[in-house]
CSV table of C-alpha atoms and ligand atoms in Angstrom, one decimal:
chain,number,residue,atom,x,y,z
J,1,UNK,CA,89.4,68.3,84.4
J,2,UNK,CA,91.6,71.0,86.5
J,3,UNK,CA,92.2,74.5,84.7
J,4,UNK,CA,95.8,73.5,83.2
J,5,UNK,CA,94.1,70.7,81.1
J,6,UNK,CA,90.7,72.5,80.3
J,7,UNK,CA,91.9,76.4,79.5
J,8,UNK,CA,95.3,77.0,79.2
J,9,UNK,CA,94.9,80.2,77.7
J,10,UNK,CA,93.4,81.6,81.2
J,11,UNK,CA,95.7,79.1,83.1
J,12,UNK,CA,98.8,80.8,81.6
J,13,UNK,CA,98.0,84.0,82.1
J,14,UNK,CA,97.6,83.1,86.0
J,15,UNK,CA,100.8,82.2,85.9
J,16,UNK,CA,101.9,85.1,84.6
J,17,UNK,CA,100.8,87.4,86.9
J,18,UNK,CA,102.0,85.4,90.1
J,19,UNK,CA,105.3,85.6,88.9
J,20,UNK,CA,104.8,89.5,88.3
J,21,UNK,CA,103.7,88.9,91.7
J,22,UNK,CA,106.5,87.4,93.3
J,23,UNK,CA,109.3,89.3,91.5
J,24,UNK,CA,107.8,93.0,91.9
J,25,UNK,CA,107.7,95.6,94.5
J,26,UNK,CA,103.9,96.3,95.4
J,27,UNK,CA,103.8,99.4,96.7
J,28,UNK,CA,100.2,100.4,95.4
J,29,UNK,CA,98.7,101.8,98.8
J,30,UNK,CA,95.3,99.8,98.5
J,31,UNK,CA,96.9,96.5,97.4
J,32,UNK,CA,98.0,93.4,99.8
J,33,UNK,CA,98.7,90.0,99.5
J,34,UNK,CA,95.6,87.6,101.3
J,35,UNK,CA,97.1,84.5,103.4
J,36,UNK,CA,96.6,80.9,101.6
J,37,UNK,CA,93.5,79.9,104.2
J,38,UNK,CA,91.9,83.0,102.2
J,39,UNK,CA,92.3,82.1,98.5
J,40,UNK,CA,91.3,78.2,99.9
J,41,UNK,CA,88.0,80.2,101.2
J,42,UNK,CA,87.7,81.9,98.4
J,43,UNK,CA,88.2,79.1,95.8
J,44,UNK,CA,86.0,77.1,97.5
J,45,UNK,CA,83.3,75.3,96.3
J,46,UNK,CA,80.7,78.2,98.5
J,47,UNK,CA,80.8,79.5,95.1
J,48,UNK,CA,77.6,77.2,94.2
J,49,UNK,CA,75.3,78.1,97.1
J,50,UNK,CA,72.1,80.7,96.2
J,51,UNK,CA,71.1,82.2,99.4
J,52,UNK,CA,69.4,85.5,99.6
J,53,UNK,CA,68.3,86.9,102.5
J,54,UNK,CA,70.3,86.6,105.9
J,55,UNK,CA,71.3,83.6,108.3
J,56,UNK,CA,68.3,82.3,109.3
J,57,UNK,CA,66.1,83.8,107.1
J,58,UNK,CA,66.8,83.0,103.2
J,59,UNK,CA,65.0,82.0,100.4
J,60,UNK,CA,66.6,78.6,99.6
J,61,UNK,CA,67.0,76.1,101.0
J,62,UNK,CA,70.3,74.0,102.2
J,63,UNK,CA,71.3,76.9,103.6
J,64,UNK,CA,72.8,74.8,107.6
J,65,UNK,CA,76.2,75.8,106.4
J,66,UNK,CA,76.2,78.8,104.8
J,67,UNK,CA,74.6,79.9,107.6
J,68,UNK,CA,77.1,79.1,109.8
J,69,UNK,CA,79.6,80.7,107.9
J,70,UNK,CA,78.2,84.1,107.2
J,71,UNK,CA,77.3,84.1,111.0
J,72,UNK,CA,81.4,83.2,111.9
J,73,UNK,CA,82.0,86.5,109.7
J,74,UNK,CA,79.7,88.6,111.3
J,75,UNK,CA,80.3,87.2,114.8
J,76,UNK,CA,84.6,88.2,113.8
J,77,UNK,CA,84.0,90.9,112.6
J,78,UNK,CA,82.1,93.0,115.0
J,79,UNK,CA,84.8,91.5,117.5
J,80,UNK,CA,87.2,93.0,115.3
J,81,UNK,CA,86.0,96.4,115.7
J,82,UNK,CA,83.6,96.4,118.9
J,83,UNK,CA,80.6,97.4,117.1
J,84,UNK,CA,77.3,96.2,117.4
J,85,UNK,CA,76.2,95.6,114.2
J,86,UNK,CA,77.6,94.4,111.1
J,87,UNK,CA,76.5,93.5,107.9
J,88,UNK,CA,79.0,91.1,105.6
J,89,UNK,CA,77.5,91.1,102.1
J,90,UNK,CA,78.1,93.9,100.1
J,91,UNK,CA,80.1,93.0,97.0
J,92,UNK,CA,83.0,96.0,97.3
J,93,UNK,CA,83.5,98.9,99.1
J,94,UNK,CA,81.4,100.9,96.5
J,95,UNK,CA,78.5,98.4,97.1
J,96,UNK,CA,78.6,99.4,100.9
J,97,UNK,CA,78.9,102.9,100.2
J,98,UNK,CA,76.2,102.8,98.1
J,99,UNK,CA,74.3,100.2,100.9
J,100,UNK,CA,75.4,102.9,102.9
J,101,UNK,CA,73.3,105.6,101.1
J,102,UNK,CA,70.4,103.5,100.8
J,103,UNK,CA,69.8,103.3,104.1
J,104,UNK,CA,69.6,106.3,104.8
J,105,UNK,CA,68.9,108.8,102.0
J,106,UNK,CA,66.9,109.3,98.5
J,107,UNK,CA,67.9,110.4,95.1
J,108,UNK,CA,68.1,114.1,94.7
J,109,UNK,CA,69.5,114.1,97.9
J,110,UNK,CA,72.4,116.3,99.2
J,111,UNK,CA,75.3,114.4,100.3
J,112,UNK,CA,79.1,116.3,101.5
J,113,UNK,CA,82.2,114.5,100.4
J,114,UNK,CA,85.9,115.4,99.6
J,115,UNK,CA,87.0,115.7,96.1
J,116,UNK,CA,88.5,113.0,94.5
J,117,UNK,CA,91.3,116.1,93.3
J,118,UNK,CA,92.0,115.5,97.3
J,119,UNK,CA,91.6,112.6,98.2
J,120,UNK,CA,88.3,111.2,98.1
J,121,UNK,CA,87.0,108.1,96.7
J,122,UNK,CA,84.1,107.7,93.5
J,123,UNK,CA,81.4,106.8,95.6
J,124,UNK,CA,81.4,110.1,97.8
J,125,UNK,CA,80.4,112.4,95.5
J,126,UNK,CA,82.1,112.6,92.4
J,127,UNK,CA,80.1,114.0,89.1
J,128,UNK,CA,80.7,110.4,87.2
J,129,UNK,CA,79.4,108.0,89.8
J,130,UNK,CA,75.8,106.8,90.9
J,131,UNK,CA,76.9,109.3,94.0
J,132,UNK,CA,77.5,112.0,92.1
J,133,UNK,CA,74.5,111.3,89.2
J,134,UNK,CA,71.5,110.2,91.5
J,135,UNK,CA,72.4,112.7,94.6
J,136,UNK,CA,73.1,116.9,94.5
J,137,UNK,CA,76.7,116.4,95.8
J,138,UNK,CA,79.1,119.3,97.2
J,139,UNK,CA,82.6,118.8,97.7
J,140,UNK,CA,85.2,119.7,100.8
J,141,UNK,CA,88.9,119.6,99.6
J,142,UNK,CA,92.3,119.9,101.5
J,143,UNK,CA,93.6,123.3,102.5
J,144,UNK,CA,95.9,124.1,99.4
J,145,UNK,CA,98.9,125.4,101.7
J,146,UNK,CA,99.3,122.4,103.8
J,147,UNK,CA,98.0,119.7,102.6
J,148,UNK,CA,95.6,118.5,105.8
J,149,UNK,CA,91.8,119.0,106.5
J,150,UNK,CA,90.6,122.2,108.1
J,151,UNK,CA,87.4,121.2,110.1
J,152,UNK,CA,86.8,125.3,110.3
J,153,UNK,CA,86.1,125.3,106.6
J,154,UNK,CA,84.5,121.9,106.5
J,155,UNK,CA,81.7,123.0,109.1
J,156,UNK,CA,81.2,126.7,106.9
J,157,UNK,CA,81.1,124.5,103.7
J,158,UNK,CA,78.2,122.3,105.5
J,159,UNK,CA,76.2,125.0,107.0
J,160,UNK,CA,76.0,126.9,103.6
J,161,UNK,CA,75.1,123.2,101.9
J,162,UNK,CA,73.3,121.5,104.2
J,163,UNK,CA,73.7,118.6,103.5
J,164,UNK,CA,71.5,115.0,104.3
J,165,UNK,CA,74.8,113.0,104.7
J,166,UNK,CA,78.6,114.1,105.4
J,167,UNK,CA,81.1,111.6,104.1
J,168,UNK,CA,84.5,111.0,105.7
J,169,UNK,CA,87.7,108.8,105.0
J,170,UNK,CA,89.8,108.7,102.2
J,171,UNK,CA,92.1,106.9,99.3
J,172,UNK,CA,94.8,108.8,99.6
J,173,UNK,CA,95.3,111.2,102.6
J,174,UNK,CA,98.5,110.7,104.4
J,175,UNK,CA,97.6,111.6,108.3
J,176,UNK,CA,94.6,111.1,111.4
J,177,UNK,CA,90.8,111.6,110.8
J,178,UNK,CA,89.2,113.5,113.9
J,179,UNK,CA,85.9,111.4,113.1
J,180,UNK,CA,84.7,112.9,116.1
J,181,UNK,CA,84.9,116.7,115.0
J,182,UNK,CA,83.4,115.4,111.5
J,183,UNK,CA,80.6,114.5,113.8
J,184,UNK,CA,79.8,117.8,115.3
J,185,UNK,CA,79.9,118.7,112.3
J,186,UNK,CA,77.1,116.6,110.9
J,187,UNK,CA,75.3,117.4,114.2
J,188,UNK,CA,75.5,121.1,113.7
J,189,UNK,CA,73.6,121.0,110.6
J,190,UNK,CA,71.6,118.1,111.3
J,191,UNK,CA,73.5,115.3,108.7
J,192,UNK,CA,74.1,111.7,109.0
J,193,UNK,CA,77.8,110.9,108.8
J,194,UNK,CA,79.1,107.8,107.0
J,195,UNK,CA,83.2,107.4,107.8
J,196,UNK,CA,84.3,105.2,104.9
J,197,UNK,CA,87.3,103.4,106.2
J,198,UNK,CA,88.3,101.1,103.3
J,199,UNK,CA,92.3,102.4,103.7
J,200,UNK,CA,92.7,102.4,107.4
J,201,UNK,CA,90.3,100.5,108.7
J,202,UNK,CA,93.2,97.5,109.6
J,203,UNK,CA,94.9,100.5,111.6
J,204,UNK,CA,90.7,101.0,113.3
J,205,UNK,CA,91.5,97.4,114.2
J,206,UNK,CA,94.4,97.1,115.9
J,207,UNK,CA,94.0,101.0,117.9
J,208,UNK,CA,96.7,101.9,115.2
J,209,UNK,CA,93.6,105.0,114.6
J,210,UNK,CA,90.9,105.9,116.3
J,211,UNK,CA,88.0,103.9,116.0
J,212,UNK,CA,85.0,106.5,114.0
J,213,UNK,CA,82.3,103.1,115.3
J,214,UNK,CA,79.3,104.9,118.1
J,215,UNK,CA,80.7,108.5,116.5
J,216,UNK,CA,79.7,107.6,112.9
J,217,UNK,CA,76.3,106.8,112.1
J,218,UNK,CA,77.3,104.5,109.5
J,219,UNK,CA,81.0,102.9,108.8
J,220,UNK,CA,81.7,101.6,105.5
J,221,UNK,CA,84.7,99.3,104.6
J,222,UNK,CA,86.3,97.3,101.7
J,223,UNK,CA,88.0,93.9,103.2
J,224,UNK,CA,91.1,94.0,100.9
J,225,UNK,CA,93.5,96.9,101.6
J,226,UNK,CA,95.2,97.1,105.5
J,227,UNK,CA,92.3,94.7,106.3
J,228,UNK,CA,94.0,91.5,104.0
J,229,UNK,CA,91.2,89.8,103.4
J,230,UNK,CA,89.2,88.8,99.8
J,231,UNK,CA,87.8,91.5,97.3
J,232,UNK,CA,84.9,92.6,99.3
J,233,UNK,CA,82.9,95.4,101.5
J,234,UNK,CA,81.5,95.6,104.6
J,235,UNK,CA,79.0,97.8,107.4
J,236,UNK,CA,79.2,98.2,110.6
J,237,UNK,CA,77.0,100.4,112.8
J,238,UNK,CA,75.6,100.7,116.5
J,239,UNK,CA,72.3,101.7,116.1
J,240,UNK,CA,69.9,99.1,116.0
J,241,UNK,CA,66.9,100.9,113.6
J,242,UNK,CA,69.9,101.8,111.0
J,243,UNK,CA,71.6,98.2,111.2
J,244,UNK,CA,67.5,97.0,109.5
J,245,UNK,CA,67.5,100.1,107.3
J,246,UNK,CA,71.1,98.6,105.7
J,247,UNK,CA,70.8,95.2,105.8
J,248,UNK,CA,67.1,96.1,103.6
J,249,UNK,CA,69.2,98.1,101.3
J,250,UNK,CA,71.7,95.7,100.8
J,251,UNK,CA,69.4,92.8,100.3
J,252,UNK,CA,67.0,92.7,98.4
J,253,UNK,CA,67.3,97.0,97.4
J,254,UNK,CA,71.0,96.8,95.7
J,255,UNK,CA,71.8,92.6,95.7
J,256,UNK,CA,70.6,89.3,95.4
J,257,UNK,CA,72.6,86.3,96.1
J,258,UNK,CA,75.9,87.3,98.2
J,259,UNK,CA,79.4,85.7,97.8
J,260,UNK,CA,78.8,83.1,100.3
J,261,UNK,CA,82.5,82.0,98.9
J,262,UNK,CA,83.8,85.8,99.0
J,263,UNK,CA,82.0,86.3,102.4
J,264,UNK,CA,83.8,82.8,104.4
J,265,UNK,CA,87.1,84.1,103.9
J,266,UNK,CA,86.2,87.3,104.8
J,267,UNK,CA,85.3,85.0,108.0
J,268,UNK,CA,89.0,83.7,107.8
J,269,UNK,CA,90.5,87.3,107.4
J,270,UNK,CA,88.8,88.6,110.3
J,271,UNK,CA,90.0,85.2,112.7
J,272,UNK,CA,93.6,85.9,111.0
J,273,UNK,CA,93.1,89.7,111.9
J,274,UNK,CA,92.5,89.1,115.5
J,275,UNK,CA,95.2,87.6,116.5
J,276,UNK,CA,98.4,89.4,118.3
J,277,UNK,CA,99.9,88.6,114.8
J,278,UNK,CA,98.0,91.2,112.9
J,279,UNK,CA,98.8,93.6,115.5
J,280,UNK,CA,102.5,93.1,115.4
J,281,UNK,CA,101.9,93.7,111.6
J,282,UNK,CA,100.6,96.4,111.1
J,283,UNK,CA,102.6,98.4,114.0
J,284,UNK,CA,105.2,97.0,111.3
J,285,UNK,CA,103.3,98.6,108.3
J,286,UNK,CA,103.6,101.7,110.3
J,287,UNK,CA,106.7,101.7,111.0
J,288,UNK,CA,107.8,100.6,107.3
J,289,UNK,CA,105.7,103.5,106.1
J,290,UNK,CA,107.7,106.2,108.5
J,291,UNK,CA,111.2,104.7,107.6
J,292,UNK,CA,110.5,104.9,103.9
J,293,UNK,CA,109.0,108.7,103.8
J,294,UNK,CA,112.0,109.9,105.5
J,295,UNK,CA,114.6,108.2,103.8
J,296,UNK,CA,112.7,109.5,100.0
J,297,UNK,CA,112.8,112.8,102.2
J,298,UNK,CA,116.4,112.4,102.3
J,299,UNK,CA,116.9,112.4,98.7
J,300,UNK,CA,114.7,115.5,98.9
J,301,UNK,CA,111.5,113.9,97.8
J,302,UNK,CA,108.8,116.6,98.8
J,303,UNK,CA,105.4,114.5,101.1
J,304,UNK,CA,102.2,117.1,101.3
J,305,UNK,CA,101.7,117.0,104.8
J,306,UNK,CA,105.4,117.2,105.7
J,307,UNK,CA,105.6,113.2,105.9
J,308,UNK,CA,102.7,110.0,107.1
J,309,UNK,CA,100.4,109.4,110.3
J,310,UNK,CA,99.4,105.7,108.2
J,311,UNK,CA,100.3,103.5,105.8
J,312,UNK,CA,100.4,105.8,102.3
J,313,UNK,CA,102.5,109.0,101.7
J,314,UNK,CA,101.4,111.3,98.6
J,315,UNK,CA,104.5,112.1,96.9
J,316,UNK,CA,104.9,116.2,95.3
J,317,UNK,CA,107.1,115.1,92.6
J,318,UNK,CA,107.2,119.3,90.7
J,319,UNK,CA,110.5,120.0,92.5
J,320,UNK,CA,111.6,116.9,90.8
J,321,UNK,CA,110.8,117.7,87.8
J,322,UNK,CA,108.8,114.4,87.2
J,323,UNK,CA,105.0,114.2,86.4
J,324,UNK,CA,103.0,111.4,88.1
J,325,UNK,CA,102.4,109.6,85.0
J,326,UNK,CA,106.4,109.3,83.7
J,327,UNK,CA,107.2,108.4,87.2
J,328,UNK,CA,104.4,105.7,87.8
J,329,UNK,CA,105.7,104.7,84.1
J,330,UNK,CA,109.9,104.3,85.6
J,331,UNK,CA,109.4,102.6,88.0
J,332,UNK,CA,106.9,100.2,86.6
J,333,UNK,CA,109.9,99.5,84.4
J,334,UNK,CA,112.5,99.0,87.4
J,335,UNK,CA,109.9,96.6,88.8
J,336,UNK,CA,107.9,98.4,91.4
J,337,UNK,CA,104.3,99.5,91.1
J,338,UNK,CA,102.8,102.3,92.8
J,339,UNK,CA,99.9,104.5,91.2
J,340,UNK,CA,100.2,108.5,89.8
J,341,UNK,CA,97.4,110.4,92.7
J,342,UNK,CA,96.5,114.2,92.6
J,343,UNK,CA,97.9,116.2,94.8
J,344,UNK,CA,95.8,119.3,96.2
J,345,UNK,CA,95.6,121.7,93.9
J,346,UNK,CA,97.5,119.7,90.8
J,347,UNK,CA,97.8,121.7,88.4
J,348,UNK,CA,98.0,118.6,86.0
J,349,UNK,CA,95.2,116.9,84.8
J,350,UNK,CA,94.0,113.4,86.3
J,351,UNK,CA,95.7,111.6,83.5
J,352,UNK,CA,98.9,112.6,84.4
J,353,UNK,CA,98.7,114.2,87.6
J,354,UNK,CA,101.8,115.4,89.9
J,355,UNK,CA,102.2,113.2,92.6
J,356,UNK,CA,102.5,109.4,93.3
J,357,UNK,CA,101.2,107.5,96.4
J,358,UNK,CA,103.0,104.8,98.0
J,359,UNK,CA,101.8,102.3,100.4
J,360,UNK,CA,103.9,99.9,102.6
J,361,UNK,CA,101.4,97.3,103.6
J,362,UNK,CA,101.8,94.7,100.8
J,363,UNK,CA,105.5,94.6,101.5
J,364,UNK,CA,105.3,94.5,105.3
J,365,UNK,CA,102.6,91.2,104.2
J,366,UNK,CA,105.8,89.3,102.6
J,367,UNK,CA,108.1,90.3,105.8
J,368,UNK,CA,110.0,93.1,104.6
J,369,UNK,CA,111.2,95.6,107.0
J,370,UNK,CA,113.3,98.9,107.3
J,371,UNK,CA,116.3,97.7,105.7
J,372,UNK,CA,114.7,96.4,102.4
J,373,UNK,CA,112.8,100.2,103.0
J,374,UNK,CA,115.5,102.1,102.8
J,375,UNK,CA,117.2,100.3,99.6
J,376,UNK,CA,113.8,100.9,98.1
J,377,UNK,CA,113.6,104.6,98.5
J,378,UNK,CA,117.1,104.6,97.6
J,379,UNK,CA,115.8,102.4,94.4
J,380,UNK,CA,113.4,106.0,93.9
J,381,UNK,CA,115.6,108.2,93.5
J,382,UNK,CA,117.7,106.2,91.3
J,383,UNK,CA,114.5,105.9,88.6
J,384,UNK,CA,114.1,109.3,89.8
J,385,UNK,CA,117.8,110.6,88.1
J,386,UNK,CA,117.6,108.2,85.4
J,387,UNK,CA,113.8,108.6,84.0
J,388,UNK,CA,114.8,108.1,80.5
J,389,UNK,CA,117.4,105.9,81.0
J,390,UNK,CA,116.2,102.2,80.4
J,391,UNK,CA,119.6,100.7,81.0
J,392,UNK,CA,119.7,102.3,84.1
J,393,UNK,CA,115.5,101.0,85.1
J,394,UNK,CA,116.7,97.3,84.1
J,395,UNK,CA,119.5,97.3,86.8
J,396,UNK,CA,117.5,98.4,89.5
J,397,UNK,CA,115.2,95.9,88.2
J,398,UNK,CA,116.8,93.6,88.4
J,399,UNK,CA,117.8,94.3,91.7
J,400,UNK,CA,114.4,94.4,93.1
J,401,UNK,CA,114.2,90.6,91.6
J,402,UNK,CA,117.2,89.4,93.5
J,403,UNK,CA,115.4,91.7,96.7
J,404,UNK,CA,112.3,89.9,96.4
J,405,UNK,CA,113.8,86.1,96.4
J,406,UNK,CA,113.8,86.4,100.1
J,407,UNK,CA,110.4,87.4,101.1
J,408,UNK,CA,108.5,84.5,99.8
J,409,UNK,CA,103.9,85.5,99.1
J,410,UNK,CA,101.7,83.9,100.6
J,411,UNK,CA,99.8,81.2,98.5
J,412,UNK,CA,102.1,81.3,95.5
J,413,UNK,CA,105.0,78.6,95.8
J,414,UNK,CA,108.5,79.6,93.8
Q,501,PLP,C1,89.5,101.3,97.8
Q,501,PLP,C2,88.2,102.4,98.4
Q,501,PLP,C3,86.5,102.4,98.2
Q,501,PLP,C4,86.3,101.4,97.2
Q,501,PLP,O1,86.3,100.1,96.9
Q,501,PLP,P1,86.0,98.9,95.8
Q,501,PLP,O2,86.6,98.0,96.3
Q,501,PLP,O3,87.2,99.2,95.1
Q,501,PLP,O4,84.5,99.7,95.1
Q,501,PLP,C5,85.9,103.0,98.4
Q,501,PLP,N1,86.2,104.2,99.5
Q,501,PLP,C6,87.4,104.8,99.5
Q,501,PLP,C7,87.6,106.0,100.5
Q,501,PLP,C8,88.7,103.4,99.1
Q,501,PLP,O5,90.0,104.2,99.3
């Protein structure tokens, strides 16, 4: 029996979500739209199969086809990032980071990561996360004046704190990361270096950002942000001994059966990412972001670090007398999704914030270009000036809905 007949409640929820995804402008920097082929693999019967272990060494019978799918995912991922070893079993970016730590250190050891209030991720040592509860976590921030990484300051903190692991790679940082500088800092205190490229993985894979492969000891990532795969995680390294430790950390230390339907979908996505079209896509994501950022600046929006070198921007709303939460809600009223985000030294608490984070990866997947980016930046300005005017917000929402009609979402028939 199909879903509509058997469970109309869930069926209708999914239909409503499809409509939301089609009719709105998705500008949350961590989101994207997967292809129809990736959706098909994710929804496949591979979800029925237990496959604890790794290809060729499973704890269950009947894994011959599962092994082929997982081996393909690994081969394609290694080709995509030009790395020697890859584990495709982590269920998410957070699981990947947990396994990376588990491969390197023990509970109680010290880690140094970027604070959440300056663009770091929960798993980089936040006190509410396992990474701050099970490890002794210390943090570095951003230069309060410029909003960029201050490597001299990070070196100072590393020398003072002597962490076992240094974590780099961020959720809301609009500039490039100098992985070699981080390597020097880690070496000078005898620490391991993990690069978490959850956001910029697509840029790294296509050469639009320096690669941490062979520089960091371990590289982790999500697969559902700029890589445009299913919701999941990956771990890479060039060190054979570390590769063995990573495999043991993922299974049996942290996980049981891998999600082989998701692993097959990752293989499909990595296959797409290896095509020349994907490199063109990432290039367009960056062009779109630059155009969007410039147009916003022409309306006197203040961008943290003064601009962007990747797929996202962080907007400081203080000169507009708006909080992040209020602007996020007003944009939502107008059919545009973004998220509130703290800015360096944010005077407002995390539930309010003084900024928003905006990305172009999802809209670019729909085929939008510079013309749309300019208009959408104008719409941001209209919303900012009419935050308490429901009539104007409704008018913008109508225009948004009209605009989206020419840009289909992959896998959704409308
Ligand atoms: C998104 C993100 C993650 C975690 O991903 P989940 O799949 O949500 O667990 C980890 N690190 C960084 C830097 C991220 O931006």
